[in-house]
Coordinates of C-alpha atoms in Angstrom, one line a residue:
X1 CA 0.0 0.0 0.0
X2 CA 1.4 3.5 -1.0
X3 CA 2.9 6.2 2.2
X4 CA -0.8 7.7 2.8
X5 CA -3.1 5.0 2.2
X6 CA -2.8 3.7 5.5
X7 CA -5.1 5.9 7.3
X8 CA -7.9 7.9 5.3
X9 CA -11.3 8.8 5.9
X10 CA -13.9 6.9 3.7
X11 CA -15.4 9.8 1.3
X12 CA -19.2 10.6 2.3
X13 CA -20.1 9.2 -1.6
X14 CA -18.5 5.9 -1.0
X15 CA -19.0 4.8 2.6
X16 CA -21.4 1.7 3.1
X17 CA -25.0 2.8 3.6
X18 CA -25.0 -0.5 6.2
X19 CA -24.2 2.5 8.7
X20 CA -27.5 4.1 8.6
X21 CA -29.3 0.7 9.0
X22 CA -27.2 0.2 11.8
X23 CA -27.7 3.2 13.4
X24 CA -31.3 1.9 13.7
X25 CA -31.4 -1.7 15.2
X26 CA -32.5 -2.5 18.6
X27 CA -29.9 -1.8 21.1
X28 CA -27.3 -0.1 19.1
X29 CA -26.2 3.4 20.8
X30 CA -23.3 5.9 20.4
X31 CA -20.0 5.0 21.2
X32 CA -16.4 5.3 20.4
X33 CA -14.8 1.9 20.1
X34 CA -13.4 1.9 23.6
X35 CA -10.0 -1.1 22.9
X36 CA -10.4 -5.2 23.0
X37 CA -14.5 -6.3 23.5
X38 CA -13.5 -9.6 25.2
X39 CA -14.9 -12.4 23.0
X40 CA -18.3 -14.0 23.1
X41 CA -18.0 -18.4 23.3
X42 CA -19.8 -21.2 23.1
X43 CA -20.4 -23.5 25.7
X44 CA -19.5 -27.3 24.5
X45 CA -22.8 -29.1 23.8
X46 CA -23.3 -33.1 23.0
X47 CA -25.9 -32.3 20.4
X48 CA -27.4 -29.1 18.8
X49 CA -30.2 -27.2 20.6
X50 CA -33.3 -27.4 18.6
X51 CA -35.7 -25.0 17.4
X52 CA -36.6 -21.7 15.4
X53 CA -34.4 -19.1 17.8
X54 CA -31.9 -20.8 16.9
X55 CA -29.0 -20.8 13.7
X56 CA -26.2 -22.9 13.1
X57 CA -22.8 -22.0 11.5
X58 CA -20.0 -24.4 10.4
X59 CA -17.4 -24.7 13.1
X60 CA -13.6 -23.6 11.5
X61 CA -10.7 -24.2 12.9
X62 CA -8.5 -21.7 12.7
X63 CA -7.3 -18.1 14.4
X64 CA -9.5 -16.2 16.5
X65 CA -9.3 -12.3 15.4
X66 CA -11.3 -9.5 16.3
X67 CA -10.5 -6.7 14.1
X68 CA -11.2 -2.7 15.2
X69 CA -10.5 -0.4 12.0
X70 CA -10.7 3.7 12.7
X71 CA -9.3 6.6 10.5
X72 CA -6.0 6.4 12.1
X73 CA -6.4 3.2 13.7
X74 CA -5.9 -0.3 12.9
X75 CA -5.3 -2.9 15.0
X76 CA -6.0 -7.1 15.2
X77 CA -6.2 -8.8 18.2
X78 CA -6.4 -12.5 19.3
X79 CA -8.3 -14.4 21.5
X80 CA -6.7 -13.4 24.5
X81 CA -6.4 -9.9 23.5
X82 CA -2.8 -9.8 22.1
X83 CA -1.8 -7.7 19.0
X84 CA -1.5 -9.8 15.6
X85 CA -1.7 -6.9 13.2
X86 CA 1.6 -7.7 12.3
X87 CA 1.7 -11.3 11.5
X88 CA -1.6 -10.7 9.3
X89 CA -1.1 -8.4 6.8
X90 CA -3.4 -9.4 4.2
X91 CA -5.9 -9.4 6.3
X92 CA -5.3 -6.0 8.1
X93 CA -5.2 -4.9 4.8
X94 CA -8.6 -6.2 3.6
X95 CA -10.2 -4.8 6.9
X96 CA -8.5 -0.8 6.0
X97 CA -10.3 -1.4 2.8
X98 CA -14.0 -1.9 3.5
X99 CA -16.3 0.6 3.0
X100 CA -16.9 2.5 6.4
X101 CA -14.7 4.8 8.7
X102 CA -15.2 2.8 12.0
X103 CA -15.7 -1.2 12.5
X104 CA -15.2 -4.2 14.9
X105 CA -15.3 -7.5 13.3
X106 CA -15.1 -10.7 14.9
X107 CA -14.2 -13.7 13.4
X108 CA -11.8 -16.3 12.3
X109 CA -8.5 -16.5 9.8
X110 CA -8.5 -19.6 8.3
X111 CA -6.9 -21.8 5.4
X112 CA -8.3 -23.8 3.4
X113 CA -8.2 -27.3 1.7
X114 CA -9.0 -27.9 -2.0
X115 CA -12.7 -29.1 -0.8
X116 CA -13.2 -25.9 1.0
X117 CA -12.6 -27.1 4.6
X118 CA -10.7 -25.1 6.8
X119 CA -6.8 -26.3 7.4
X120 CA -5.6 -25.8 10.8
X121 CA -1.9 -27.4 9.9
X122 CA -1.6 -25.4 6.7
X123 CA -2.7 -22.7 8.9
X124 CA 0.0 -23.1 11.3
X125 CA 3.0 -23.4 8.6
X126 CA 1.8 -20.6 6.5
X127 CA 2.0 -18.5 9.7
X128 CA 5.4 -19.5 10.8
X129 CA 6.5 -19.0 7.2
X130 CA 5.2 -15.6 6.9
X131 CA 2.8 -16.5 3.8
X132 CA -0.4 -14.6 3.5
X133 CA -2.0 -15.6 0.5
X134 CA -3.9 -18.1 1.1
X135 CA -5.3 -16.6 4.3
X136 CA -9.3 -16.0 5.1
X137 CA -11.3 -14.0 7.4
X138 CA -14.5 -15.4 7.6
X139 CA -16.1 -12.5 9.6
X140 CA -19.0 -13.9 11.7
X141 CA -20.1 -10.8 13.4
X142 CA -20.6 -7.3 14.2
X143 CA -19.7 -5.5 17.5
X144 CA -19.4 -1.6 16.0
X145 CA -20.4 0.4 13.0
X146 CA -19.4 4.1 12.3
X147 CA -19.9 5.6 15.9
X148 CA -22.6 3.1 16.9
X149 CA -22.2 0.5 19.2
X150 CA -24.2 -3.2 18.5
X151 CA -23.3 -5.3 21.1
X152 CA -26.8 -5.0 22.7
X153 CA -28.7 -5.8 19.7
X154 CA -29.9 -9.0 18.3
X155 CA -27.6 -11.3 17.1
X156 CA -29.8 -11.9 13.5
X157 CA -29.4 -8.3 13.4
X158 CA -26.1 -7.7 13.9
X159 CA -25.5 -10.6 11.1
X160 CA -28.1 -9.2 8.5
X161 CA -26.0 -5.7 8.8
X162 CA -23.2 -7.4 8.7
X163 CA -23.6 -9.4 5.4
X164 CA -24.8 -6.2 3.5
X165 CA -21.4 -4.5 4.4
X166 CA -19.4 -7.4 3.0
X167 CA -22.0 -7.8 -0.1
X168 CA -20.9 -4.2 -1.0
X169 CA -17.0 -4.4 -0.2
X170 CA -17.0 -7.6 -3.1
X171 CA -14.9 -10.2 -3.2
X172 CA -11.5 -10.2 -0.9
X173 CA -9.7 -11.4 2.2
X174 CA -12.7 -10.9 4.2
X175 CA -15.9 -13.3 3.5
X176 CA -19.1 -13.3 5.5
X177 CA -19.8 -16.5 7.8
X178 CA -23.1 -18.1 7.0
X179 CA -25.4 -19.5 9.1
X180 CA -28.4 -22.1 8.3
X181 CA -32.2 -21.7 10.2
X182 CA -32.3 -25.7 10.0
X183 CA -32.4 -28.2 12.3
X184 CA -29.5 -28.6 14.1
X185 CA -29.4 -32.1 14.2
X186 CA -29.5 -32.1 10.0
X187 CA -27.3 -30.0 9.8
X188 CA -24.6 -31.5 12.3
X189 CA -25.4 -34.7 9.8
X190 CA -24.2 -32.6 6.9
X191 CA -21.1 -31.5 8.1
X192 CA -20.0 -34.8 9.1
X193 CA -20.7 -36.2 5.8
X194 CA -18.3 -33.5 4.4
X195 CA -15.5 -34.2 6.6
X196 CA -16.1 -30.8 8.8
X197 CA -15.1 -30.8 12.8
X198 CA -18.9 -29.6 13.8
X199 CA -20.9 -26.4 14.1
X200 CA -21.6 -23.1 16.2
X201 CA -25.7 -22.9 17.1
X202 CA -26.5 -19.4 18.1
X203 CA -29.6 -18.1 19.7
X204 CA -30.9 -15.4 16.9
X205 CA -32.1 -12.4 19.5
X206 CA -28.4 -12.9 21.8
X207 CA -26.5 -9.9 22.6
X208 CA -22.8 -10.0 22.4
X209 CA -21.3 -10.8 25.9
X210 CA -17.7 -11.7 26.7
X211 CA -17.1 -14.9 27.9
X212 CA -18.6 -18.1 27.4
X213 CA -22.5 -18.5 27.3
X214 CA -25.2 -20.5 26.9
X215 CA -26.4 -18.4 24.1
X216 CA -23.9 -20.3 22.0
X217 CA -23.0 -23.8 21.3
X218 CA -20.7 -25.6 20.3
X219 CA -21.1 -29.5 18.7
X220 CA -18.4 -31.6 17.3
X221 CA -18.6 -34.5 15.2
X222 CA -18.2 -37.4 16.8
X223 CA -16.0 -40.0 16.3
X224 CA -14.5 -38.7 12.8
X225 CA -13.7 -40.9 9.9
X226 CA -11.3 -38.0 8.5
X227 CA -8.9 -36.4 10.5
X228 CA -9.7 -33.1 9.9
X229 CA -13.2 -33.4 12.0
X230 CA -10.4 -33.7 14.6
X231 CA -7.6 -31.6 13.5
X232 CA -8.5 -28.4 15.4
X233 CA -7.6 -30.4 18.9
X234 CA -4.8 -31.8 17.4
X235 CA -3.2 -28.8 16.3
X236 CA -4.1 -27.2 19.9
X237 CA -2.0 -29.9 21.6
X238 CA 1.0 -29.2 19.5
X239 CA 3.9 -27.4 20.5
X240 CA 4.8 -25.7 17.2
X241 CA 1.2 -25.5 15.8
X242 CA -0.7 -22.0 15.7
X243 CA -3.6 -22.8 18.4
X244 CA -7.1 -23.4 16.6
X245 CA -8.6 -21.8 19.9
X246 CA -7.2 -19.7 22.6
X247 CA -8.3 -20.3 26.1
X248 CA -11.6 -18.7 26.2
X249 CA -11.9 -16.6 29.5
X250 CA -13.3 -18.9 32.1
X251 CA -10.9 -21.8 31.1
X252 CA -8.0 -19.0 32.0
X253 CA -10.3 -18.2 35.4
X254 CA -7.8 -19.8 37.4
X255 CA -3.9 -19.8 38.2
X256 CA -2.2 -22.4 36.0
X257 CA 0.8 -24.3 37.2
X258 CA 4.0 -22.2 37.9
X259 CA 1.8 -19.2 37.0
X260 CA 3.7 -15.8 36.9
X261 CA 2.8 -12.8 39.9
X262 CA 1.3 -10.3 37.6
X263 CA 2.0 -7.0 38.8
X264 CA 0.7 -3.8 37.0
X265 CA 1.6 0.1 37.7
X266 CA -1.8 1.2 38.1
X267 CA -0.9 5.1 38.0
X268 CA 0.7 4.0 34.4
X269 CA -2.3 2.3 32.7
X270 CA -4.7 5.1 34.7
X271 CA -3.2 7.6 33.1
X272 CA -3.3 5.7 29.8
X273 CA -6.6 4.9 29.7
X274 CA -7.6 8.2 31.0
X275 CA -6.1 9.8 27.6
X276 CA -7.4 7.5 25.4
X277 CA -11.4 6.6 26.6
X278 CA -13.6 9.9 25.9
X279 CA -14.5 12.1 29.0
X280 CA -18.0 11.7 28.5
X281 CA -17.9 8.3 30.0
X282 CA -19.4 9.4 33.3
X283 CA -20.2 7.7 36.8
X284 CA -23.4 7.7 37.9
X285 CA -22.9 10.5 40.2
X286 CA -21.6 12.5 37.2
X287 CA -17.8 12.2 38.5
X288 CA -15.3 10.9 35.3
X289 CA -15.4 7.1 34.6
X290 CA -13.1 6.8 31.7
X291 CA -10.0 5.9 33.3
X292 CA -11.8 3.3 35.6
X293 CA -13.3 1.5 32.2
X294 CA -9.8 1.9 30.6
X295 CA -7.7 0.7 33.4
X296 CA -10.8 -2.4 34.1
X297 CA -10.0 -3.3 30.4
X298 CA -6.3 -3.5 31.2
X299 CA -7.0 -5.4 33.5
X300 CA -9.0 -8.1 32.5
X301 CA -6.7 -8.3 29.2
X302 CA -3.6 -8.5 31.2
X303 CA -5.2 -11.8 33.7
X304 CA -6.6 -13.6 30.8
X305 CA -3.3 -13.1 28.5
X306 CA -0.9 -14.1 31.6
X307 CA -3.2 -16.7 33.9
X308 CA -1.5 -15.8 36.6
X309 CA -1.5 -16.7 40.1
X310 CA -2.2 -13.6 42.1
X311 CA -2.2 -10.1 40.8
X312 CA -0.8 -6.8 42.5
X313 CA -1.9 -3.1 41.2
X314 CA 0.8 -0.9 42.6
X315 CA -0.2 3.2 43.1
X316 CA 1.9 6.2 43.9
X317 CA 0.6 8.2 46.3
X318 CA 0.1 11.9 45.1
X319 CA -1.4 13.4 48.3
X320 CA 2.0 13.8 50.1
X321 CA 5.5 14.0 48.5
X322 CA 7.6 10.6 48.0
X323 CA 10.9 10.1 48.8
X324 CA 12.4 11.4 45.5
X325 CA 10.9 14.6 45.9
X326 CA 12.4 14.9 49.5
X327 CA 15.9 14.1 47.8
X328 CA 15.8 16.0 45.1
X329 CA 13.2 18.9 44.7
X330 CA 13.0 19.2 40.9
X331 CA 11.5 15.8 40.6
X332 CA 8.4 15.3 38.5
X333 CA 8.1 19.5 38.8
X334 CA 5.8 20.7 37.1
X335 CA 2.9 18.4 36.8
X336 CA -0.2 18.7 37.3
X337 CA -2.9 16.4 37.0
X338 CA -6.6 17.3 36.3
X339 CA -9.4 16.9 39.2
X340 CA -11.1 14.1 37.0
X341 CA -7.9 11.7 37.1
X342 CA -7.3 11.9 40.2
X343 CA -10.3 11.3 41.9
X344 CA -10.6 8.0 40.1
X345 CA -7.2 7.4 41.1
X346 CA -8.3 7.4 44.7
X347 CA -11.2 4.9 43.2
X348 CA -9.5 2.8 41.2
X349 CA -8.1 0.4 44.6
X350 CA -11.8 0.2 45.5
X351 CA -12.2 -1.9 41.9
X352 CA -9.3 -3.6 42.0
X353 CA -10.0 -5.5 45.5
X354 CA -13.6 -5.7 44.5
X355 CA -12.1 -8.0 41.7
X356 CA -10.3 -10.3 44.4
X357 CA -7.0 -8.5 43.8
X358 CA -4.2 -6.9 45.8
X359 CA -3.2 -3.3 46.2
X360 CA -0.1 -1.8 47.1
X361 CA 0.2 2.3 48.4
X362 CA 1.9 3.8 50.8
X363 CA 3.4 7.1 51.9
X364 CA 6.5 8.3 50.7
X365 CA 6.2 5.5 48.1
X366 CA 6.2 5.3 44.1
X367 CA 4.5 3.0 42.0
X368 CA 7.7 1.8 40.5
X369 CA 9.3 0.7 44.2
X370 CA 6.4 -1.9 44.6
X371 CA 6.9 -3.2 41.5
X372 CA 10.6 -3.7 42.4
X373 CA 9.8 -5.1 45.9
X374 CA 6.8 -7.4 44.3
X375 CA 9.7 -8.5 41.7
X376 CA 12.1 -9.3 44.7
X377 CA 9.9 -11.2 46.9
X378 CA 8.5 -13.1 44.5
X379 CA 11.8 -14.1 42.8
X380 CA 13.0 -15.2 46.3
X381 CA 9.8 -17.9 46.5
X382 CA 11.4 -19.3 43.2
X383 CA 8.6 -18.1 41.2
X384 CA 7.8 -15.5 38.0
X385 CA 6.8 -12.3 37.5
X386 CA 5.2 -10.1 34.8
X387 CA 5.1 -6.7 35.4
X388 CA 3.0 -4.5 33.2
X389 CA 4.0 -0.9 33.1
X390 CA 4.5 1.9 30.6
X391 CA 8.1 3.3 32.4
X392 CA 10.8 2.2 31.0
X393 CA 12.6 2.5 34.6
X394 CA 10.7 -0.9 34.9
X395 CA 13.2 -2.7 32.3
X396 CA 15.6 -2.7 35.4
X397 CA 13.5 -5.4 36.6
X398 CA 13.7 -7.9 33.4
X399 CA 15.5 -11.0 34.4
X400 CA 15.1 -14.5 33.3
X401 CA 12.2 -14.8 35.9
X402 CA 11.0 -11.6 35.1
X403 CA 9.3 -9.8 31.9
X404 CA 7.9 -6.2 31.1
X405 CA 5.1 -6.2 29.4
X406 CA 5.3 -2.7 28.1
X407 CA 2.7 -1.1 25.7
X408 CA 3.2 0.4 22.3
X409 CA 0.0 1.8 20.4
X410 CA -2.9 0.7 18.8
X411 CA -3.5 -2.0 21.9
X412 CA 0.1 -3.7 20.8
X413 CA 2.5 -4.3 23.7
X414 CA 6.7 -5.4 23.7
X415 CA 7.7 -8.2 26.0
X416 CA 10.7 -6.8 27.5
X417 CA 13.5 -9.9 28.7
X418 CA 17.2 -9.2 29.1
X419 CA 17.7 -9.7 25.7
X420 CA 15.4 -6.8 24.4
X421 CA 16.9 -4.1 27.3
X422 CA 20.3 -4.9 25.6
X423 CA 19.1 -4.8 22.0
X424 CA 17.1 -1.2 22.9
X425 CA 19.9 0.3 25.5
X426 CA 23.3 -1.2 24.9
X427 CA 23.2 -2.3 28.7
X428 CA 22.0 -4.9 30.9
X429 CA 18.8 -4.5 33.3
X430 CA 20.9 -4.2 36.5
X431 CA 22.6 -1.2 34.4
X432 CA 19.3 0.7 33.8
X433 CA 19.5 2.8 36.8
X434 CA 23.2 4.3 36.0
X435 CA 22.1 4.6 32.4
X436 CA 19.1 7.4 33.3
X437 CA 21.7 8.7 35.8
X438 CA 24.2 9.5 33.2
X439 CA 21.5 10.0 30.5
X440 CA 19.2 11.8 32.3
X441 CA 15.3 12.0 32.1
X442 CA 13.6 14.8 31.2
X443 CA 10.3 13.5 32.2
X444 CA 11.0 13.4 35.7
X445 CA 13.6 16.2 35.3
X446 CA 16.6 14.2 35.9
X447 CA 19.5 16.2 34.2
X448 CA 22.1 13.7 33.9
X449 CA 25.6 14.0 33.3
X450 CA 26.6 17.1 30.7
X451 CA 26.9 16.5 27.5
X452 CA 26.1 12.8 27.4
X453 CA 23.7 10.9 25.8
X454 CA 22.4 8.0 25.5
X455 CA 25.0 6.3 23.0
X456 CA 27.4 8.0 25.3
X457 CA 26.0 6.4 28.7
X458 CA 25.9 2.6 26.9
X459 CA 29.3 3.0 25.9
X460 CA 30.5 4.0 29.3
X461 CA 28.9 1.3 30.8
X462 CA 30.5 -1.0 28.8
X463 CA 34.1 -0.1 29.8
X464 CA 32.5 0.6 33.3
X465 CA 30.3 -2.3 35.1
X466 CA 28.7 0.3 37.0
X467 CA 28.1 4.0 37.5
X468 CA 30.3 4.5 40.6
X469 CA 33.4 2.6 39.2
X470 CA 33.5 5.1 36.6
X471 CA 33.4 7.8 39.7
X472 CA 36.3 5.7 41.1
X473 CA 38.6 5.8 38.6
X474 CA 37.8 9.7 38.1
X475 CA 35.6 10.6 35.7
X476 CA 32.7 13.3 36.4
X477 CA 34.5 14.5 39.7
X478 CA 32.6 18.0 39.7
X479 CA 29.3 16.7 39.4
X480 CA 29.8 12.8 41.5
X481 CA 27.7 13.6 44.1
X482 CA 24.8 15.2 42.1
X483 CA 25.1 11.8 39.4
X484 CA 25.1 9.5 43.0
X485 CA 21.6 11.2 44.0
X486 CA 20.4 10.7 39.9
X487 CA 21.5 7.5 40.3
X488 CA 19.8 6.9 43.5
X489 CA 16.6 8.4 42.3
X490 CA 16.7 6.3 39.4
X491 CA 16.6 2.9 41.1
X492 CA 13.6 1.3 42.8
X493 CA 13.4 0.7 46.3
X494 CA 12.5 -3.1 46.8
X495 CA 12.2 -2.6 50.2
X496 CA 8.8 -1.2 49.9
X497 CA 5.8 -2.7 51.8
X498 CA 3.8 -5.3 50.4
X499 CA 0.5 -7.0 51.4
X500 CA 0.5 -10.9 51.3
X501 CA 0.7 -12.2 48.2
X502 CA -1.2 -15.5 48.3
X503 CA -2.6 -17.5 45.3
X504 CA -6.1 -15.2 44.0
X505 CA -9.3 -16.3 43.0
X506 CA -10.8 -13.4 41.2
X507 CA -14.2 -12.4 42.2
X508 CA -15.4 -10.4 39.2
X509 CA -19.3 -10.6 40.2
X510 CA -18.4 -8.6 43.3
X511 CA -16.2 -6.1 40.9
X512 CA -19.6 -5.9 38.7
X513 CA -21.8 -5.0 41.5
X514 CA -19.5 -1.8 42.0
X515 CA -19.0 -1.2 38.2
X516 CA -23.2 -1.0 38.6
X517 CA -23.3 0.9 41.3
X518 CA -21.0 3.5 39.6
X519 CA -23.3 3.4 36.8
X520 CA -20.5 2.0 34.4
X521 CA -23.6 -0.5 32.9
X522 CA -20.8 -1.6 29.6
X523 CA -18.0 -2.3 32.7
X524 CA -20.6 -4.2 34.6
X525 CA -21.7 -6.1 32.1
X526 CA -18.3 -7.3 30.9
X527 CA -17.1 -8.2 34.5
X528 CA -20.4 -10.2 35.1
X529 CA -19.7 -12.3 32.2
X530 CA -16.5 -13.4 33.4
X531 CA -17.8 -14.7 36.1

């Protein structure tokens, strides 16, 4: 695609007139797409439901996708919530093109076979070998259409919109999923005849919900004469295969074995999501609610992505000064944060141990020095850690029990090991701190050493282990003391408090009923279905 086609506004003349009819179904209402919609899945069933609410769909096995396309936005996301724009480039491709300015797809990217059957192993290799070709999105609904939200309405709704759009964007990477209004049982006979692994039954009036429901189904053929009725397990179960289906978000409900300590800088993602969700997200009360939802989606992505064991939100404390500022009074000068933000700041706790979670605060204290302690403590126990911040102080952390999970745009994120702090800095974690003392930061007004920059700092810290062995052996003598307090400034304290850390159930009914009670209906509704 040429430099300038990659964002653009569809002209008035050509966008899809699918927008106005779905500006007018039952439950659709005005909303910006607000990041990931948790996916909507179907409960395993030993034979089809019956009856004339329901439709049935032929089960592929392939790659889960939801797609989100805005003017200057474009982003594909798995299962789980992880970025795959990358990796799917046809298919990004084929979503930029369609006929409207805003849409959220869901669906599935398949291969296929010469009888039309989807491919899970030809899948998996023409992943791994980077071939796109042969790639299909067979798009079986419709969350969002040009401002309007559709999540509420009726799933025959939702589809019927849905087809038009594709009739009128032709022919491409992106198909339309079909369903039948037959009997279920027929139609399970039909697919098994053709060598397919089952079908999808969906009740025609459901809304989309995240999570797995009784509003869908899901029937496999039993006992398969042809090995692709079984293929989508067998790919699952195999270590180099692309997974037909990721973990839906009940199976990842619980810790799994030598599950990692998530730990997240709340202040970081509040402030995130507090930038990007529109202030017109209100509370009941009419206080701001945009960086509560924001933040709540973080959340939720980051537990079902990482299944970990126990989760820790870690927040600096902005009604007294922290130790930094004491130290060293130009710290963080200047900013100012809006009333809005920080009273949901002082809310945000209330959420996160509503959800079954841990918090971590205290006086004096930063963010960034429970993370460290959190990382320490649970290194000690032998165990792992993934700690999800936007500082890039937090790459100190990375070891070979510990990743950063650091976000980008467009919803992507960077796993950030050893390796990856080398590649981006020239030096190793523990060598972070005296990099941002010699370098400096101007974001929390840390001057650094004069005249040196970045390329500068790696290089000395590759003929120096360490900051202060450079001191030693005389460099910077008129401004040591003043590079000793950067440098202190710059590291975490890991002696920070902590609250236990035990293994976490999460309670996400209980972190609905106070999404409800704030009035944050979407939230509520999201949480509930996890549960």
């Amino acid at each position: 695609m040429a430099k300038g086609e990659r964002f653009k506004v569809v002209p008035e003349e050509k966008r899809s007139t699918t927008r106005f009819l779905a500006r007018m179904l039952p439950g659709a209402r005005p909303a910006p797409i607000a990041g990931f919609v948790a996916p909507m899945w179907p409960g395993a069933a030993k034979a089809p439901p019956r009856g004339a609410d329901w439709v049935h769909e032929i089960l592929f096995e392939g790659l889960r996708i939801e797609a989100q396309s805005e003017p200057k936005r474009l982003a594909l996301y798995d299962a789980a919530g992880n970025a795959a724009t990358k990796r799917l480039g046809r298919i990004a491709d084929a979503v930029r093109r369609l006929p409207v300015n805003r849409v959220v797809l869901d669906g599935i990217v398949i291969v296929q076979d010469d009888g039309g059957r989807s491919d899970p192993a030809s899948l998996a290799r023409d992943l791994a070998d980077g071939r796109q070709d042969r790639l299909v999105y067979y798009a079986f609904d419709l969350l969002h259409l040009d401002g309007f939200d559709l999540t509420d309405a009726p799933l025959a709704e939702r589809k019927r919109v849905l087809k038009a759009l594709l009739d009128e964007a032709g022919a491409g990477a992106v198909a339309y999923s079909e369903h039948l209004p037959i009997d279920g049982r027929e139609m399970l006979r039909s697919v098994k005849a053709m060598g397919l692994a089952g079908i999808v039954s969906k009740r025609l009036d459901a809304p989309y919900v995240g999570g797995e429901t009784k509003d869908w189904s899901e029937t496999r053929v039993k006992a398969a004469s042809s090995t692709r009725a079984s293929g989508g397990k067998t790919a699952s179960a195999t270590a180099t295969a692309t997974p037909v289906k990721s973990a839906s978000p009940k199976e990842k409900a619980g810790p799994k074995r030598d599950a990692p300590l998530l730990v997240i800088d709340g202040d970081s993602f509040a402030h995130r999501a507090y930038h990007a969700v529109p202030k017109s997200v209100r509370r009941a009360d009419g206080k701001g609610g945009g960086a509560i939802v924001g933040f709540a989606n973080y959340l939720i992505r980051f537990f079902q992505a990482e299944g970990p064991r126990a989760v820790l939100a870690a927040w600096d404390t902005l009604s007294v000064p922290n130790w930094r500022q004491k130290l060293f009074a130009p710290y963080q000068g200047g900013r100012v944060f809006e009333r809005d933000i920080v009273e949901q700041l002082d809310r945000l706790p209330d959420l996160v141990a509503a959800c079954g979670f841990a918090n971590a605060r205290g006086a004096g204290y930063e963010a960034d020095d429970f993370l460290a302690a959190a990382v320490k403590a649970e290194e000690a126990r032998g165990g792992s850690v993934v700690v999800a911040s936007g500082d890039r102080d937090a790459f100190q952390l990375a070891s070979d029990r510990t990743t950063i999970v650091h976000p980008l745009r467009a919803g992507e994120v960077a796993r950030i090991g050893p390796a990856e702090v080398r590649e981006r800095y020239g030096v190793e974690p523990a060598q972070v701190p005296d990099f941002i003392a010699l370098r400096g930061d101007p974001s929390d007004k840390i001057p650094g050493a004069r005249g040196m920059g970045p390329k500068g700092a790696a290089t000395l810290l590759s003929q120096y282990a360490t900051l202060e062995d450079a001191l030693a052996d005389g460099r910077f003598t008129t401004q040591a003391e003043d590079l000793r307090l950067y440098l202190r400034i710059a590291t975490m304290d890991a002696a920070a408090p902590l609250p236990p850390l035990p293994d976490m159930k999460p309670t996400w009914p209980e972190g609905a009923a106070l999404a409800r009670d704030w009035g944050l209906k979407a939230l509520a509704d999201r949480l509930a279905a996890l549960g």
